[in-house]
Short mmCIF file of C-alpha atoms and ligand atoms in Angstrom, two decimals:
data_model
loop_
_atom_site.label_atom_id
_atom_site.label_comp_id
_atom_site.label_asym_id
_atom_site.label_seq_id
_atom_site.Cartn_x
_atom_site.Cartn_y
_atom_site.Cartn_z
CA MET Q 1 -0.03 0.00 0.02
CA ARG Q 2 1.19 3.39 -0.95
CA GLY Q 3 1.87 6.12 1.74
CA LEU Q 4 -0.40 9.08 2.10
CA ALA Q 5 2.17 11.57 0.70
CA PRO Q 6 0.90 11.81 -2.90
CA TYR Q 7 -2.61 12.34 -1.62
CA GLN Q 8 -1.41 15.13 0.56
CA THR Q 9 0.44 16.71 -2.27
CA GLY Q 10 -2.69 16.74 -4.27
CA LEU Q 11 -4.76 18.18 -1.66
CA TRP Q 12 -2.38 20.99 -0.94
CA LEU Q 13 -2.24 21.94 -4.59
CA ALA Q 14 -6.15 22.03 -4.60
CA GLU Q 15 -6.23 24.07 -1.49
CA TYR Q 16 -3.43 26.66 -2.25
CA ILE Q 17 -2.64 26.71 -5.83
CA ASP Q 18 -5.85 25.73 -7.67
CA ILE Q 19 -8.43 28.29 -6.73
CA ARG Q 20 -11.21 27.03 -8.65
CA CYS Q 21 -14.26 25.48 -7.03
CA GLN Q 22 -13.96 21.68 -6.74
CA LEU Q 23 -17.40 21.23 -8.03
CA CYS Q 24 -18.20 23.67 -10.86
CA ARG Q 25 -14.51 24.60 -11.63
CA ILE Q 26 -15.33 28.35 -11.63
CA TYR Q 27 -12.96 30.56 -9.68
CA ARG Q 28 -13.96 30.70 -6.12
CA SER Q 29 -11.85 33.87 -5.42
CA MET Q 30 -9.47 36.24 -7.12
CA PRO Q 31 -7.87 34.55 -10.07
CA GLN Q 32 -4.19 34.17 -9.95
CA SER Q 33 -3.51 36.37 -13.10
CA GLN Q 34 -5.09 39.33 -11.53
CA LEU Q 35 -2.88 38.81 -8.44
CA LEU Q 36 0.23 38.61 -10.78
CA LYS Q 37 -0.84 41.83 -12.50
CA HIS Q 38 -0.83 43.52 -9.06
CA HIS Q 39 2.65 42.01 -8.44
CA SER Q 40 4.33 43.20 -11.53
CA LEU Q 41 2.91 46.69 -11.06
CA SER Q 42 4.58 46.94 -7.66
CA SER Q 43 7.91 45.47 -8.89
CA LEU Q 44 8.15 48.02 -11.68
CA ASN Q 45 7.65 50.90 -9.39
CA ASP Q 46 11.01 52.19 -8.01
CA VAL Q 47 9.71 54.92 -5.74
CA SER Q 48 10.33 53.23 -2.37
CA ALA Q 49 7.56 54.68 -0.49
CA GLU Q 50 5.11 53.68 -3.10
CA THR Q 51 6.66 50.31 -3.45
CA ALA Q 52 5.99 49.80 0.20
CA SER Q 53 2.51 50.93 -0.09
CA GLN Q 54 1.98 48.52 -3.19
CA THR Q 55 3.69 45.67 -1.13
CA HIS Q 56 1.41 46.45 1.58
CA SER Q 57 -1.78 46.21 -0.70
CA LEU Q 58 -0.45 43.05 -2.22
CA LEU Q 59 -0.11 41.60 1.20
CA THR Q 60 -3.69 42.67 1.98
CA ILE Q 61 -4.93 41.08 -1.21
CA LEU Q 62 -3.21 37.89 -0.33
CA ARG Q 63 -4.48 37.90 3.22
CA HIS Q 64 -7.99 38.73 1.96
CA GLN Q 65 -7.63 35.87 -0.49
CA THR Q 66 -6.54 33.39 2.16
CA THR Q 67 -9.23 34.38 4.48
CA ASN Q 68 -11.86 33.98 1.65
CA ARG Q 69 -10.50 30.45 0.88
CA LEU Q 70 -10.46 29.33 4.44
CA SER Q 71 -14.19 30.48 4.82
CA SER Q 72 -15.56 29.13 1.60
CA GLY Q 73 -13.29 25.97 1.62
CA LEU Q 74 -12.80 24.13 -1.60
CA PHE Q 75 -16.21 24.92 -3.11
CA CYS Q 76 -17.52 28.28 -4.25
CA ALA Q 77 -20.31 29.82 -1.97
CA HIS Q 78 -23.08 28.65 -4.63
CA CYS Q 79 -22.10 25.05 -4.76
CA HIS Q 80 -21.39 24.94 -1.07
CA ASN Q 81 -24.91 26.22 -0.43
CA SER Q 82 -26.65 23.84 -3.00
CA MET Q 83 -25.50 20.88 -1.09
CA ASN Q 84 -27.61 19.02 1.61
CA TRP Q 85 -25.01 18.92 4.37
CA LEU Q 86 -25.47 17.10 7.67
CA PRO Q 87 -28.67 15.19 7.17
CA LYS Q 88 -30.43 14.23 10.41
CA PRO Q 89 -28.35 11.46 12.21
CA PHE Q 90 -30.03 8.12 12.06
CA ASN Q 91 -29.88 5.22 14.76
CA VAL Q 92 -28.97 1.59 14.70
CA ASP Q 93 -29.36 -0.73 17.78
CA ILE Q 94 -26.02 -2.13 18.90
CA ALA Q 95 -27.25 -3.74 22.32
CA ALA Q 96 -30.39 -3.76 24.26
CA GLY Q 97 -31.09 -0.23 25.09
CA ILE Q 98 -27.99 1.12 23.36
CA SER Q 99 -28.23 2.72 20.04
CA LEU Q 100 -25.46 4.01 17.77
CA PRO Q 101 -26.18 7.49 16.18
CA ILE Q 102 -24.78 7.80 12.56
CA GLN Q 103 -24.07 11.31 11.26
CA ALA Q 104 -23.19 11.66 7.66
CA SER Q 105 -21.79 14.79 5.86
CA THR Q 106 -24.34 14.67 3.16
CA TYR Q 107 -26.30 12.21 1.06
CA TYR Q 108 -24.94 9.56 -1.40
CA GLU Q 109 -26.32 11.34 -4.50
CA TYR Q 110 -24.95 13.66 -7.10
CA PRO Q 111 -22.30 14.80 -6.94
CA MET Q 112 -21.04 12.85 -3.95
CA ARG Q 113 -22.08 9.48 -5.52
CA GLN Q 114 -20.17 9.96 -8.69
CA ALA Q 115 -17.09 11.47 -6.79
CA ILE Q 116 -16.86 8.59 -4.26
CA ARG Q 117 -17.16 6.00 -7.01
CA ALA Q 118 -14.54 7.53 -8.92
CA PHE Q 119 -12.21 7.71 -5.89
CA LYS Q 120 -12.94 4.18 -4.56
CA HIS Q 121 -13.20 2.26 -7.86
CA HIS Q 122 -10.75 4.14 -10.11
CA GLU Q 123 -8.42 5.86 -7.50
CA ASP Q 124 -9.39 9.14 -9.15
CA MET Q 125 -7.40 11.56 -7.04
CA THR Q 126 -8.89 14.69 -8.53
CA LYS Q 127 -12.01 13.86 -6.53
CA LEU Q 128 -10.20 14.00 -3.26
CA PRO Q 129 -10.50 17.78 -2.60
CA LEU Q 130 -14.21 17.51 -3.15
CA LEU Q 131 -14.33 14.78 -0.68
CA LEU Q 132 -12.25 16.53 1.74
CA HIS Q 133 -14.45 19.52 1.57
CA THR Q 134 -17.27 17.11 2.48
CA ILE Q 135 -15.56 15.55 5.45
CA ARG Q 136 -14.82 19.09 6.86
CA GLN Q 137 -18.56 19.74 7.19
CA LEU Q 138 -18.77 17.17 10.10
CA PRO Q 139 -18.50 18.97 13.25
CA ARG Q 140 -16.13 17.55 15.78
CA PRO Q 141 -18.44 15.84 18.36
CA HIS Q 142 -19.07 17.83 21.58
CA GLY Q 143 -16.46 17.20 24.22
CA CYS Q 144 -14.17 15.07 22.16
CA HIS Q 145 -10.41 15.86 21.98
CA ASN Q 146 -7.10 14.04 21.39
CA ASN Q 147 -6.85 12.74 24.94
CA ASN Q 148 -10.32 11.16 25.38
CA SER Q 149 -11.26 9.97 21.83
CA VAL Q 150 -10.04 8.02 18.99
CA ILE Q 151 -11.25 7.70 15.34
CA VAL Q 152 -11.91 3.93 14.32
CA ALA Q 153 -11.82 3.73 10.68
CA MET Q 154 -13.91 0.85 9.01
CA PRO Q 155 -11.38 -1.83 8.42
CA THR Q 156 -11.05 -3.21 4.95
CA THR Q 157 -10.34 -6.89 4.09
CA ASN Q 158 -7.01 -7.95 2.55
CA GLN Q 159 -8.83 -9.19 -0.33
CA ARG Q 160 -10.21 -5.78 -1.08
CA LEU Q 161 -6.87 -4.13 -0.45
CA ILE Q 162 -5.23 -6.41 -2.93
CA LYS Q 163 -7.82 -5.87 -5.45
CA ARG Q 164 -8.01 -2.12 -5.25
CA GLY Q 165 -4.37 -1.57 -4.28
CA PHE Q 166 -5.42 1.17 -1.86
CA ASP Q 167 -7.78 1.60 1.06
CA PRO Q 168 -10.11 4.67 0.40
CA VAL Q 169 -11.55 4.82 3.83
CA SER Q 170 -8.07 4.93 5.49
CA ILE Q 171 -7.18 7.96 3.26
CA LEU Q 172 -10.47 9.70 4.25
CA SER Q 173 -10.26 8.86 7.85
CA ALA Q 174 -6.67 10.32 7.93
CA GLN Q 175 -8.20 13.63 6.64
CA LEU Q 176 -10.78 13.49 9.31
CA SER Q 177 -8.24 12.86 12.02
CA LYS Q 178 -6.47 15.92 10.87
CA HIS Q 179 -9.64 18.05 10.69
CA TRP Q 180 -10.79 16.98 14.32
CA ARG Q 181 -7.14 16.68 15.62
CA ILE Q 182 -8.26 13.38 17.05
CA PRO Q 183 -5.91 10.27 16.48
CA LEU Q 184 -6.74 7.25 14.48
CA TRP Q 185 -6.72 4.05 16.44
CA HIS Q 186 -6.09 0.64 14.39
CA GLY Q 187 -6.96 -1.94 17.08
CA VAL Q 188 -9.92 -3.74 15.13
CA LYS Q 189 -9.32 -5.94 12.34
CA ARG Q 190 -11.72 -7.50 9.72
CA VAL Q 191 -11.88 -11.27 9.84
CA ASP Q 192 -14.27 -12.05 7.17
CA ASP Q 193 -11.71 -12.26 4.42
CA THR Q 194 -12.41 -15.77 3.29
CA VAL Q 195 -16.27 -15.75 3.42
CA SER Q 196 -17.85 -14.40 0.43
CA GLN Q 197 -21.00 -12.39 0.90
CA GLN Q 198 -22.22 -13.31 -2.56
CA GLY Q 199 -24.98 -15.67 -2.78
CA LEU Q 200 -26.01 -15.21 0.82
CA THR Q 201 -29.51 -13.90 2.00
CA ARG Q 202 -29.85 -10.52 3.69
CA ALA Q 203 -29.92 -12.32 7.09
CA GLU Q 204 -26.94 -14.47 6.34
CA ARG Q 205 -25.16 -11.59 5.31
CA LEU Q 206 -25.86 -9.60 8.45
CA SER Q 207 -24.97 -12.54 10.70
CA ASN Q 208 -21.72 -12.82 8.63
CA LEU Q 209 -21.08 -9.09 9.11
CA ASN Q 210 -21.79 -9.46 12.92
CA ASN Q 211 -18.69 -11.65 13.17
CA ALA Q 212 -16.60 -9.86 10.84
CA PHE Q 213 -14.56 -7.56 13.26
CA ALA Q 214 -12.33 -8.60 16.21
CA LEU Q 215 -10.52 -6.39 18.65
CA ILE Q 216 -6.79 -6.94 18.55
CA GLU Q 217 -6.12 -4.62 21.55
CA THR Q 218 -8.11 -2.56 24.10
CA PRO Q 219 -9.05 0.85 22.99
CA PRO Q 220 -6.94 3.42 24.91
CA VAL Q 221 -9.82 5.71 25.39
CA LYS Q 222 -13.71 5.31 26.12
CA ARG Q 223 -14.87 7.56 23.44
CA LEU Q 224 -14.84 5.83 20.14
CA LEU Q 225 -15.74 7.75 16.76
CA LEU Q 226 -16.33 5.19 13.95
CA PHE Q 227 -16.02 6.25 10.49
CA ASP Q 228 -16.99 4.74 7.11
CA ASP Q 229 -17.24 6.41 3.64
CA VAL Q 230 -20.83 5.35 2.69
CA SER Q 231 -23.46 4.16 5.15
CA THR Q 232 -26.81 2.93 3.79
CA THR Q 233 -28.49 0.80 6.42
CA GLY Q 234 -25.95 1.42 9.01
CA ALA Q 235 -25.21 -2.37 9.18
CA SER Q 236 -21.47 -2.26 8.77
CA LEU Q 237 -21.15 0.41 11.48
CA GLN Q 238 -23.42 -1.39 13.65
CA ALA Q 239 -21.40 -4.52 13.25
CA LEU Q 240 -18.14 -2.55 14.07
CA ALA Q 241 -19.65 -0.97 17.13
CA ARG Q 242 -20.79 -4.51 18.40
CA ALA Q 243 -17.15 -5.57 18.27
CA PHE Q 244 -16.69 -3.31 21.38
CA ILE Q 245 -19.56 -5.01 23.13
CA SER Q 246 -18.51 -8.47 24.20
CA PRO Q 247 -21.12 -11.05 23.36
CA GLU Q 248 -20.34 -13.00 26.60
CA LYS Q 249 -21.37 -9.93 28.69
CA PRO Q 250 -24.71 -8.67 28.31
CA ALA Q 251 -25.14 -5.04 27.62
CA THR Q 252 -26.02 -4.20 31.31
CA VAL Q 253 -22.21 -5.12 32.14
CA ASN Q 254 -21.04 -2.29 30.07
CA ILE Q 255 -22.63 0.22 32.44
CA HIS Q 256 -19.51 -0.27 34.56
CA SER Q 257 -17.08 2.43 33.82
CA ASP Q 258 -14.23 0.08 32.75
CA THR Q 259 -16.06 -1.51 29.98
CA ASN Q 260 -18.43 1.19 28.97
CA TYR Q 261 -17.63 2.95 25.64
CA GLN Q 262 -19.26 5.99 24.28
CA ILE Q 263 -19.55 5.06 20.65
CA SER Q 264 -20.87 7.34 17.80
CA ALA Q 265 -20.47 6.82 14.10
CA TYR Q 266 -19.82 9.16 11.16
CA ALA Q 267 -20.04 8.70 7.42
CA LEU Q 268 -19.07 10.74 4.28
CA ALA Q 269 -22.46 10.02 2.84
CA HIS Q 270 -25.79 8.42 3.82
CA GLY Q 271 -26.96 6.21 1.04
CA SER Q 272 -30.74 5.93 0.36
CA GLN Q 273 -32.31 2.53 1.17
CA SER Q 274 -34.22 2.32 -2.14
ZN1 ZN X 301 -18.79 25.99 -7.47
#
């Protein structure tokens, strides 16, 4: 598996060099050419006082541009406002009396659907800035910080990793970790490598899924923020969450502080069930 460096470079370019909206490709702030015009004017001017003033205005423009970019992000204001951000969270049960809230950034529909598919299935890195803008809409859960929480990315199977050559969820979760300043934790593995989901009924698939994750170490903190790219029924996140609730111990045991985890889940997009 490749490192995160190439992805990071692409994101840096999108964020600081390419000033077009990642969705409509229209300039989202002052074009570079205009900025250069300003710059050459000031360098031609040899009156030092005026040069200083020109330099000052150039700095003002640069600062203004940077502020604009930070506030509007990687989308232009029009595109940003046209999206349905943060749909109402939905819940799945993970044990008797314990439900898992799942918050998605947006819906799995145009343009997110196309972008996620291109990224996941064709490793189309040009879609990454758009996905990053989307991840950044997720507000950091209240009270969570780097000392009391970890992000648990949906583990992939070795089979899928070999087939795709990269793990989209780990790349996206690394960006979420950066955005929230909460570390990733890799203490769960996926154990369903050899079992194919194909040809199974829905009930069989779900039962398969419920045994798909195993803890390989004890989480260092009590607050667990699960992350997946797309969540439709929430079944995968539900199964992942259940890995933290031991089947031998009934849910009531988890009321004790030493086994009680606060689990919530996040996704890039919420797919429709139709
Ligand atoms: Zn736009």
